[in-house]
XYZ file of C-alpha atoms in Angstrom:
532
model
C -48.139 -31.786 5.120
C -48.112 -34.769 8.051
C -45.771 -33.579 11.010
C -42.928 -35.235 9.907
C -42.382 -34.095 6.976
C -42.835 -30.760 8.854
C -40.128 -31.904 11.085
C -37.783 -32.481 8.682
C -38.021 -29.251 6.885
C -37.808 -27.478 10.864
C -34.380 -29.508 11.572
C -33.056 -28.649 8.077
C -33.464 -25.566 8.339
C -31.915 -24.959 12.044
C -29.015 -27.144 10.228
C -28.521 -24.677 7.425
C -28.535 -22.163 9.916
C -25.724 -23.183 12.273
C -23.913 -24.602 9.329
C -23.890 -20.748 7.603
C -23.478 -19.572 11.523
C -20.256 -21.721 11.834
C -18.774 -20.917 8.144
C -19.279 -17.084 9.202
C -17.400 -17.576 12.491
C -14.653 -19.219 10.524
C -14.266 -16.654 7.888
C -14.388 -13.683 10.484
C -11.543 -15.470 12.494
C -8.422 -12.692 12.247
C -5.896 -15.377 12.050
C -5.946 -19.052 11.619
C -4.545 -20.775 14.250
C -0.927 -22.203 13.657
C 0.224 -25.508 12.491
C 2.603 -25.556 15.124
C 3.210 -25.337 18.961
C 6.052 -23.532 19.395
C 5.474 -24.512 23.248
C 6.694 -27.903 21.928
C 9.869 -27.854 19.926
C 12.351 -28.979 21.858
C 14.663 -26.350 20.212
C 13.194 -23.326 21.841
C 13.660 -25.058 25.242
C 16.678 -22.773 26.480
C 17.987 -21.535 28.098
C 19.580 -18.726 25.696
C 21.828 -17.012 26.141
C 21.271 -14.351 23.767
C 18.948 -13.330 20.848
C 21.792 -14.308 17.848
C 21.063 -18.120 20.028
C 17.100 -17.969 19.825
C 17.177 -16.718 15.946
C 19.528 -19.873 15.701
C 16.946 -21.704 16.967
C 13.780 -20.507 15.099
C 16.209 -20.513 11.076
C 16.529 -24.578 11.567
C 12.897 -24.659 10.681
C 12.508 -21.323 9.305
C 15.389 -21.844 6.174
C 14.531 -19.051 4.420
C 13.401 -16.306 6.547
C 16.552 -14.812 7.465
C 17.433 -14.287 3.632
C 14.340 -12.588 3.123
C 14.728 -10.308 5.699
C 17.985 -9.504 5.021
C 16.913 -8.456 1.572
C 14.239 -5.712 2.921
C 14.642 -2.072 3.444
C 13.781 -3.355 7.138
C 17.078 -4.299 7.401
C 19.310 -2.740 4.522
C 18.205 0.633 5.669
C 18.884 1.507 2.400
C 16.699 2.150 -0.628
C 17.264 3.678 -4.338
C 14.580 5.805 -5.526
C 13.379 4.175 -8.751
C 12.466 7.657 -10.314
C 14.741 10.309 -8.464
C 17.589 7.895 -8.390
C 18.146 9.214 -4.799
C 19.929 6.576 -2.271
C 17.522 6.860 0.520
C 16.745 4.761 3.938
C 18.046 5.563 7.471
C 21.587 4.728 6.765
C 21.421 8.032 4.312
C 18.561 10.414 4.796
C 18.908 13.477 7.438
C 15.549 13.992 9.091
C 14.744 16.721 11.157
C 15.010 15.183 14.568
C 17.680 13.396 15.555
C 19.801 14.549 12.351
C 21.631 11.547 11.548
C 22.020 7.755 12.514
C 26.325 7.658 11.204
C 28.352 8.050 14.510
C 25.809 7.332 16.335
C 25.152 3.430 15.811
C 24.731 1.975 19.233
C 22.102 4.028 20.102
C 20.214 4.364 16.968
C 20.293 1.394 16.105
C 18.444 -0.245 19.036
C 15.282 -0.159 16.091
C 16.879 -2.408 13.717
C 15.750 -5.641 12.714
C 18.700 -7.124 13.910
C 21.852 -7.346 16.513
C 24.988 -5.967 16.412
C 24.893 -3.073 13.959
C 27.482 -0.650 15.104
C 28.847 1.381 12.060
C 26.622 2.568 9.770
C 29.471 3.097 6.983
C 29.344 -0.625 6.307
C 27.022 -2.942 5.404
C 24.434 -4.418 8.167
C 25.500 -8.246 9.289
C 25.331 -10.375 7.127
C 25.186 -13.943 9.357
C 21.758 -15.473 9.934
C 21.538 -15.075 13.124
C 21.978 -11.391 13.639
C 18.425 -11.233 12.657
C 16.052 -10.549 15.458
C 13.070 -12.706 14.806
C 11.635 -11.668 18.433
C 10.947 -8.238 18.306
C 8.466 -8.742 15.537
C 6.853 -11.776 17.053
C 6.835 -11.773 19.985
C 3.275 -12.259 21.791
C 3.976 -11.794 25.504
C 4.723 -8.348 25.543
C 7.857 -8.816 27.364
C 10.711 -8.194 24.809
C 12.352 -5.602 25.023
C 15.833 -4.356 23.516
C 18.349 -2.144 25.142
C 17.973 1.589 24.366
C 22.253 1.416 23.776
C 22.398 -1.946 22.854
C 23.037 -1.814 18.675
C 19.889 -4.092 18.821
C 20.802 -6.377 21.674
C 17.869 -7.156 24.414
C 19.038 -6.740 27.920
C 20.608 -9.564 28.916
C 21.358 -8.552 32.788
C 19.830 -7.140 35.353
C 20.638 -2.925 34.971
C 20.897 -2.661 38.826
C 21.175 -5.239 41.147
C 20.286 -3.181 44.125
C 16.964 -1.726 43.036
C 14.308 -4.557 42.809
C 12.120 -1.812 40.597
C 14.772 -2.179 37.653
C 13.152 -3.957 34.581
C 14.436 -7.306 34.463
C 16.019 -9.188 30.922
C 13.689 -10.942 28.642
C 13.109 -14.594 29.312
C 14.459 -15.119 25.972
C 13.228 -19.216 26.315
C 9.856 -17.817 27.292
C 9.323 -15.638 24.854
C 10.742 -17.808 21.835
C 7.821 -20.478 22.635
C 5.017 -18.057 22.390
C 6.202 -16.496 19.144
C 3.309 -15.404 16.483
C 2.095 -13.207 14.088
C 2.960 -9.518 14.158
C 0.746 -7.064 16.119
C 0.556 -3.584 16.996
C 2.856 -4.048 20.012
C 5.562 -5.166 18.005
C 5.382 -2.382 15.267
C 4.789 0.073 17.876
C 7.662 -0.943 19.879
C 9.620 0.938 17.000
C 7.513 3.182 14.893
C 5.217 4.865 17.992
C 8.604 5.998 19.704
C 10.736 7.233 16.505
C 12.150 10.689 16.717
C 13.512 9.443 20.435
C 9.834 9.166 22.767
C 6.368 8.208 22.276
C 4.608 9.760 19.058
C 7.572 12.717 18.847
C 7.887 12.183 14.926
C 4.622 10.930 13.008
C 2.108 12.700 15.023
C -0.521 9.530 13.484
C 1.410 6.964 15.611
C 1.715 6.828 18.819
C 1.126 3.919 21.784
C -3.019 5.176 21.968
C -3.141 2.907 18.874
C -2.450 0.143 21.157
C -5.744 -0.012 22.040
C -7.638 2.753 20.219
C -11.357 3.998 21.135
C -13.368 4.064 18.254
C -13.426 8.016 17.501
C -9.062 7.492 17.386
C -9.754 5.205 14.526
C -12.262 3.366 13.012
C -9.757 0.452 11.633
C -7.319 -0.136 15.081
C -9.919 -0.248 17.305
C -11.200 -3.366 18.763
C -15.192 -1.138 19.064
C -14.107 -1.416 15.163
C -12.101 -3.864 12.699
C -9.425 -4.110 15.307
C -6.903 -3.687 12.415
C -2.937 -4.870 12.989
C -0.994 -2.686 11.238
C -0.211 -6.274 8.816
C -3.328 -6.598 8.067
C -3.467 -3.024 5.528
C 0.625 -3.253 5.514
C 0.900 -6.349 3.417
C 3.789 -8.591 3.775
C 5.532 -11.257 1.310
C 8.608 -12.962 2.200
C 9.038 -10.623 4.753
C 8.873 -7.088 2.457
C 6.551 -4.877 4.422
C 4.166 -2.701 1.679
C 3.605 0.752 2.489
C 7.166 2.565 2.319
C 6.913 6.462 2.483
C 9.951 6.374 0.312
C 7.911 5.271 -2.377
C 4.551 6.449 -1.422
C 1.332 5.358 -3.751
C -0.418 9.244 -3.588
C -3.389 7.982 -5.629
C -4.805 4.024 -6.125
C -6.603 3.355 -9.270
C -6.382 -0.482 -8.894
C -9.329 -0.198 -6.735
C -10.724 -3.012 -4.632
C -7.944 -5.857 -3.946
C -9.082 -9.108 -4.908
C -7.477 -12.706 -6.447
C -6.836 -11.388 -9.885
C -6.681 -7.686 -9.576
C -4.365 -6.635 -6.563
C -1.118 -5.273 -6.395
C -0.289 -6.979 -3.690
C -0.697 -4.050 -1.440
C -3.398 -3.146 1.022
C -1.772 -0.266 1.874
C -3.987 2.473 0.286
C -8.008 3.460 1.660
C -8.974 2.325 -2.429
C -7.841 -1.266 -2.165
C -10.951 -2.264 0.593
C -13.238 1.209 -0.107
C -12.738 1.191 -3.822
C -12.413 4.590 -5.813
C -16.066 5.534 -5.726
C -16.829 5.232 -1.694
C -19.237 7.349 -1.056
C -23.275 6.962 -1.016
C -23.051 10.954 -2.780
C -21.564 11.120 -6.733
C -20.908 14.777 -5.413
C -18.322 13.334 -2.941
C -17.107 10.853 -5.118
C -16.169 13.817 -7.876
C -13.476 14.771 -4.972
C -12.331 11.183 -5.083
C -9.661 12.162 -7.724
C -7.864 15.010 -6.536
C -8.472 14.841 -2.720
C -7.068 11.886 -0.827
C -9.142 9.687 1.447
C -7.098 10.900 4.285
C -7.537 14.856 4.027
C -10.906 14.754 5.041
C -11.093 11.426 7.428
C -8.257 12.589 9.376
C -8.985 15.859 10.797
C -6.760 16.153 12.835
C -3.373 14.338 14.044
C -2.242 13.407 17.698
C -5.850 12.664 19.195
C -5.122 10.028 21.470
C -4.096 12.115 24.439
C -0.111 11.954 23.818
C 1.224 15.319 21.993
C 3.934 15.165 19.283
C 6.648 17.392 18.609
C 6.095 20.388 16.052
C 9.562 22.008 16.986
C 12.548 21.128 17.730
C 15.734 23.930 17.865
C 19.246 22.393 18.110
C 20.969 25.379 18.921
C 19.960 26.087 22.475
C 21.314 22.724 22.942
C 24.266 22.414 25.495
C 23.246 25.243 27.962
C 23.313 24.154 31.940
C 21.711 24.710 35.340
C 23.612 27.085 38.094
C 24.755 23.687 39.382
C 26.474 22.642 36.327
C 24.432 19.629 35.114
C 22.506 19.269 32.329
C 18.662 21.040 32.468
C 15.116 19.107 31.885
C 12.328 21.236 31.811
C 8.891 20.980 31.101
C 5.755 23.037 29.610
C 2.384 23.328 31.285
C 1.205 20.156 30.374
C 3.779 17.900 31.094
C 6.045 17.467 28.035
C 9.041 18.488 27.414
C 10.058 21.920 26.986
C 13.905 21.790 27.051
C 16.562 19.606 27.537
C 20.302 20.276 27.940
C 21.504 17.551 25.150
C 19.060 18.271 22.991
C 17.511 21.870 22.732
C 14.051 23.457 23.103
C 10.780 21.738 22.155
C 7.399 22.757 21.029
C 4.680 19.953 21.115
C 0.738 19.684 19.809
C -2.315 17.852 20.585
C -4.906 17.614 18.069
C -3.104 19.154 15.443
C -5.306 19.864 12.266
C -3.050 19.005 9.273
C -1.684 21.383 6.488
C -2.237 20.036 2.867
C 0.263 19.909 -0.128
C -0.302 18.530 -3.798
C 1.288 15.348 -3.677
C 2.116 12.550 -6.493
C 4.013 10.168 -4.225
C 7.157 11.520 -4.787
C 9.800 13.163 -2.502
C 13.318 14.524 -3.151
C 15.458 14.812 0.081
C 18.134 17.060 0.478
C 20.582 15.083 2.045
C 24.061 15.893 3.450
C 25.997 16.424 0.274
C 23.608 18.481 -0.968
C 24.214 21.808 -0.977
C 21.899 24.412 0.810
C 21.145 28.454 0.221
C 20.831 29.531 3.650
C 19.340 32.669 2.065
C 16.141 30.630 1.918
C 15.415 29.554 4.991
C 13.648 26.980 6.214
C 15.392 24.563 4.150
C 13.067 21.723 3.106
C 14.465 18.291 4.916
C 11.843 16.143 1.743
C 10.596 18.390 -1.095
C 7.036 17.294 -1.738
C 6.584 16.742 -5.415
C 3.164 17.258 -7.246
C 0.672 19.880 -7.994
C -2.221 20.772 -9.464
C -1.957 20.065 -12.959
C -0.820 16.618 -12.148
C -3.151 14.210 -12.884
C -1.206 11.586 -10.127
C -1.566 14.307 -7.082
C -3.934 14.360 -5.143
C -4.514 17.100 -2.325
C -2.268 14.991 0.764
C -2.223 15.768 4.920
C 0.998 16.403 6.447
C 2.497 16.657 9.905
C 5.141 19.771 9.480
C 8.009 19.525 11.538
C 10.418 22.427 12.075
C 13.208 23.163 13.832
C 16.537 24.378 13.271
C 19.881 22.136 12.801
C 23.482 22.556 12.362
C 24.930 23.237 9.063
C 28.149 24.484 7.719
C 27.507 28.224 6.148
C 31.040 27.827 4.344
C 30.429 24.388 2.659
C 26.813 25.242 2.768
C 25.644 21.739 3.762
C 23.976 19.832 7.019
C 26.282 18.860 9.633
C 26.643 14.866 10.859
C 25.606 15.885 14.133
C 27.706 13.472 17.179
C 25.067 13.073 19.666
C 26.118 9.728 21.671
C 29.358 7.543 22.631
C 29.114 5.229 25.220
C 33.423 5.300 25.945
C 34.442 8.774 25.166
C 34.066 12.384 25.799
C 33.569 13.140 21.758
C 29.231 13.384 21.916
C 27.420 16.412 22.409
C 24.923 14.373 25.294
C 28.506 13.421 27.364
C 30.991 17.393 26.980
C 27.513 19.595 25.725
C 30.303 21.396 22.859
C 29.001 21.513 19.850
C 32.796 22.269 18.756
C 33.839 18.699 19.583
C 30.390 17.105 18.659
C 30.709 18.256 15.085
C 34.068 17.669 14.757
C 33.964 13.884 15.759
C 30.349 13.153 13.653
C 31.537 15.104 10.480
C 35.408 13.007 10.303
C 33.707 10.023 11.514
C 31.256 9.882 8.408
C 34.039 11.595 6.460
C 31.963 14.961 5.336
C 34.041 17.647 4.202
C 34.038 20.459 7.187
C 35.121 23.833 6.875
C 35.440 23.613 11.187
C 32.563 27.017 11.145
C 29.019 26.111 11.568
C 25.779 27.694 12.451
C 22.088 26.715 12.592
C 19.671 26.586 9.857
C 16.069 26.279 10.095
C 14.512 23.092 8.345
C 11.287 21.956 7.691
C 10.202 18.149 7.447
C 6.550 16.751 5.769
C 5.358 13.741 7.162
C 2.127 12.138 5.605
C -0.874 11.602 7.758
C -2.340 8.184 7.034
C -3.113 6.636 10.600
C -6.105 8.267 12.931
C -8.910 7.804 10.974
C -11.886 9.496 12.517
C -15.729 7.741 12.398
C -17.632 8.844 9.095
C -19.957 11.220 11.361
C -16.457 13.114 12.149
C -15.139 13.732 8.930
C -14.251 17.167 7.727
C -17.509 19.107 6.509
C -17.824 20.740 3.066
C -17.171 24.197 4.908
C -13.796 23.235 6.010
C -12.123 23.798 2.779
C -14.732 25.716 0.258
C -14.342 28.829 2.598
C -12.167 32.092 2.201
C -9.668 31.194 4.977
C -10.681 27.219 5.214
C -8.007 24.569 5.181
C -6.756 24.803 1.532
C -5.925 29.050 1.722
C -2.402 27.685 1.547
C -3.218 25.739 -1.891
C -3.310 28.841 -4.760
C -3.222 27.120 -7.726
C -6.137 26.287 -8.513
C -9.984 27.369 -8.657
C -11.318 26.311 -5.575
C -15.870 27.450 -5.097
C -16.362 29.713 -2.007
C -13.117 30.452 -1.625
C -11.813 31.920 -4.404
C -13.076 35.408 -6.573
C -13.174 35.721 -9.875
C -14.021 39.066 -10.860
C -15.835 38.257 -14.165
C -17.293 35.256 -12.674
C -18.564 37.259 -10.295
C -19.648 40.485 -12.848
C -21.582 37.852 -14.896
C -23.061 36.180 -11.532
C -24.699 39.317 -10.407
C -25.629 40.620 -14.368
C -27.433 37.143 -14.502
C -29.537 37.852 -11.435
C -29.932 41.684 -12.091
C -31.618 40.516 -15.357
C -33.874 38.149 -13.725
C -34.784 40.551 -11.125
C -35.429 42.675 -14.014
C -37.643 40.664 -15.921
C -39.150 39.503 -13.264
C -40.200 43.229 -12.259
C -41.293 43.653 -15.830
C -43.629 40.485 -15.699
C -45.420 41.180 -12.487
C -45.475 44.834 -13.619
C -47.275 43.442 -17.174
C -49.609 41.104 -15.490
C -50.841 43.980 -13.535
C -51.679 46.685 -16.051
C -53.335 43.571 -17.987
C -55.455 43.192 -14.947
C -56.313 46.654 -14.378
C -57.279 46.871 -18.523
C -59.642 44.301 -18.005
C -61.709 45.297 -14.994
C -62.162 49.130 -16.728
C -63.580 47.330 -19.899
């Protein structure tokens, strides 16, 4: 071979090289870069002068988009359980935190997809522009809404004396350097639910923001640097991954063109439904979920999340007359005058229910027997004989709430007016509080109450933990391991069976046996044949 022809082949090859090199940058790229410079459009100039303005703005090019919203639970709040025929979603449940959002709009509704929201007994908005388009993409970090607002950003200054006070969103600004979703914007509602950062979920909180790898594995940028879109899949604006309609066990498998269900929102759809290296682990794949062993334990990034929270020490005040704040050892919150005593956790291991996906709430016509307490806020549904459950991790929250012990039902509980003394955060009476929530949202009241203790599940998906870190075998197949609270079911090492155990130690008593009769055999035979 003559050196050119040598040469050739070299060059081809570095080609082929920085040719694959190139298509692999491409295809690793997290989001292709847009179309569009938003920088440029002469309608997202400004000035605005508020958000309805700037979503009027992005709909002349956007047509659809505000339909499409409007048609998701993101913005109806509302959603009918296919199966329990429940009417679920924000506008209806109870949850064991802030009780409900009805009589309460203004401030509750600062998390909705939209402006103006203010009474949760009709129907969200139905204009176009009362949809916020900037909250879930904006890029700059800088939007933010009012806490009080029904949705609304801040559109003046708060306090025009103190130079600290957070200034309104450059609205113009922020409307040119729109983009895809990313964990800010999610987080901006779902880390701070429950009314602070990671008080409900215990598996979100702002450390997902930017995650170390041991937090989890798919949010950190050490690993795939996840968005929350990118396992949350979205078409036409519908957001997969609802816990009102929760998929407790994947057998699609692996989500490709041709076999997906349009929904990355379950470990199966990139892992597949045999994972593991072991066919020992992979047995487990059926009844355990990915999450009970990945996930041991909840609230890891250094911010705790509220286990307990006791509405009816609510109301009581310092010597001095105004309301009380007090905290625990480590910083958080221990008791507040509007809303009662706390108890928080940091790495919380989870507790673990059968689970088929499935969840009946008791809402606030349902009635209660306050003879069984806690009441159960969701009603996990599943078990072992199931062959859709799987073994699930939940956060438990309990607390107590109030409830009328005539009517037997929960209470709409008043909690915040911004023009009259009728909330139980302005006059701290429950007497007045109850009576303004419960005629506002028109729930029969007997005028008695009490409090009833409640207890709450909330799945534990987020968190994932490095392989190394997962749960080991011990954690569960032992007498008092993780799944003592799980008795239905024949679990090794943990449970006794008294015949299985009689026939365990007859099988080795025989082979000790026989074994003692062979050696005892080979000897005499032995001794026989040295004496002859």
């Amino acid at each position: 071979m003559n050196r050119t022809v040598t040469r050739r082949i070299l060059w081809g090859l570095v080609a082929a090289m920085l040719g694959l090199a190139s298509s692999t940058t491409t295809a690793l790229e997290r989001t292709s870069p847009s179309t569009a410079d938003h920088e440029r459009f002469k309608a997202l100039q400004g000035p605005f002068a508020s958000g309805p303005k700037v979503t009027e703005a992005c709909l002349k090019c956007h047509t659809e988009a505000a339909d499409q919203l409007q048609a998701s639970i993101h913005w109806t709040w509302e959603y009918l359980h296919p199966e329990t025929r429940q009417l679920l979603g924000k506008r209806h449940v109870v949850n064991s935190f802030c009780g409900s959002v009805a009589s309460n709009e203004p401030f509750c509704t600062s998390c909705h997809t939209g402006y103006g929201w203010k009474d949760m007994r009709e129907a969200p908005p139905v204009a176009g522009n009362r949809v916020d388009c900037l909250v879930c993409h904006d890029t700059t970090g800088d939007y933010w809404k009012s806490p009080t607002g029904a949705g609304h950003p801040v559109y003046d200054m708060l306090d025009l004396g103190d130079s600290s006070s957070r200034r309104p969103p450059d609205l113009a600004q922020i409307a040119r350097n729109i983009g895809p979703t990313n964990k800010q914007n999610c987080g901006s509602c779902h880390f701070y639910g429950g009314g602070g950062d990671g008080v409900k979920h215990g598996d979100l909180d702002s450390s997902l923001i930017d995650p170390s790898f041991s937090l989890d594995v798919h949010m950190s940028p050490e690993g795939a640097d996840f968005a929350c879109a990118d396992c949350h899949t979205t078409s036409a604006h519908s957001v997969s991954g609802s816990r009102y309609l929760a998929k407790a066990r994947d057998t699609q498998g692996i989500d490709v063109p041709g076999h997906t269900d349009f929904t990355r929102a379950s470990c199966e759809s990139c892992h597949g439904v045999e994972p593991h290296g072991s066919a020992k682990l992979n047995d487990h794949v059926d009844q355990v979920a990915c999450q009970s062993c990945h996930i041991p334990e909840f609230a890891r990034g250094g911010v705790a999340t509220k286990t307990w929270w006791d509405w009816s020490t609510a109301g009581r005040l310092g010597e001095d007359g105004k309301p009380l704040t007090i905290r625990d050892d480590d910083g958080n919150l221990e008791y507040l005058s509007t809303k009662g005593s706390f108890r928080h956790g940091e790495n919380v291991a989870p507790e673990y229910r059968w689970f088929d996906g499935q969840v009946r709430y008791t809402l606030r016509s349902d009635t209660l027997d306050d003879s069984r307490q806690p009441i159960e806020i969701n009603k996990l549904q599943g078990s072992h004989d199931d062959p859709n459950s799987r073994i699930w991790p939940f956060k438990i929250m309990q607390g107590k709430q109030p409830y009328d012990p005539v009517n037997q039902h929960l209470l709409v509980n008043h909690v915040y007016s911004a023009n009259n003394d009728t909330a139980l955060w302005t006059n701290f009476d429950w007497t007045k509080a109850l009576k303004a929530g419960t005629e506002y949202a028109d729930q029969p009241y007997s005028g008695e109450f009490a409090f009833v203790e409640t207890l709450m599940h909330w799945p534990i998906t987020h968190m994932v933990a490095p392989a190394k870190d997962a749960l080991r075998c011990s954690a569960c197949h032992a007498r008092e391991g993780r799944l003592a609270a799980l008795t239905d079911f024949y679990l090794p090492a943990r449970d006794r069976s008294i015949w299985l155990d009689r026939a365990g130690w007859s099988a080795a008593l025989l082979v000790l046996v026989g074994s003692l009769a062979h050696a005892g055999g080979r000897i005499l035979t032995r001794r026989r044949r040295k004496r002859s």
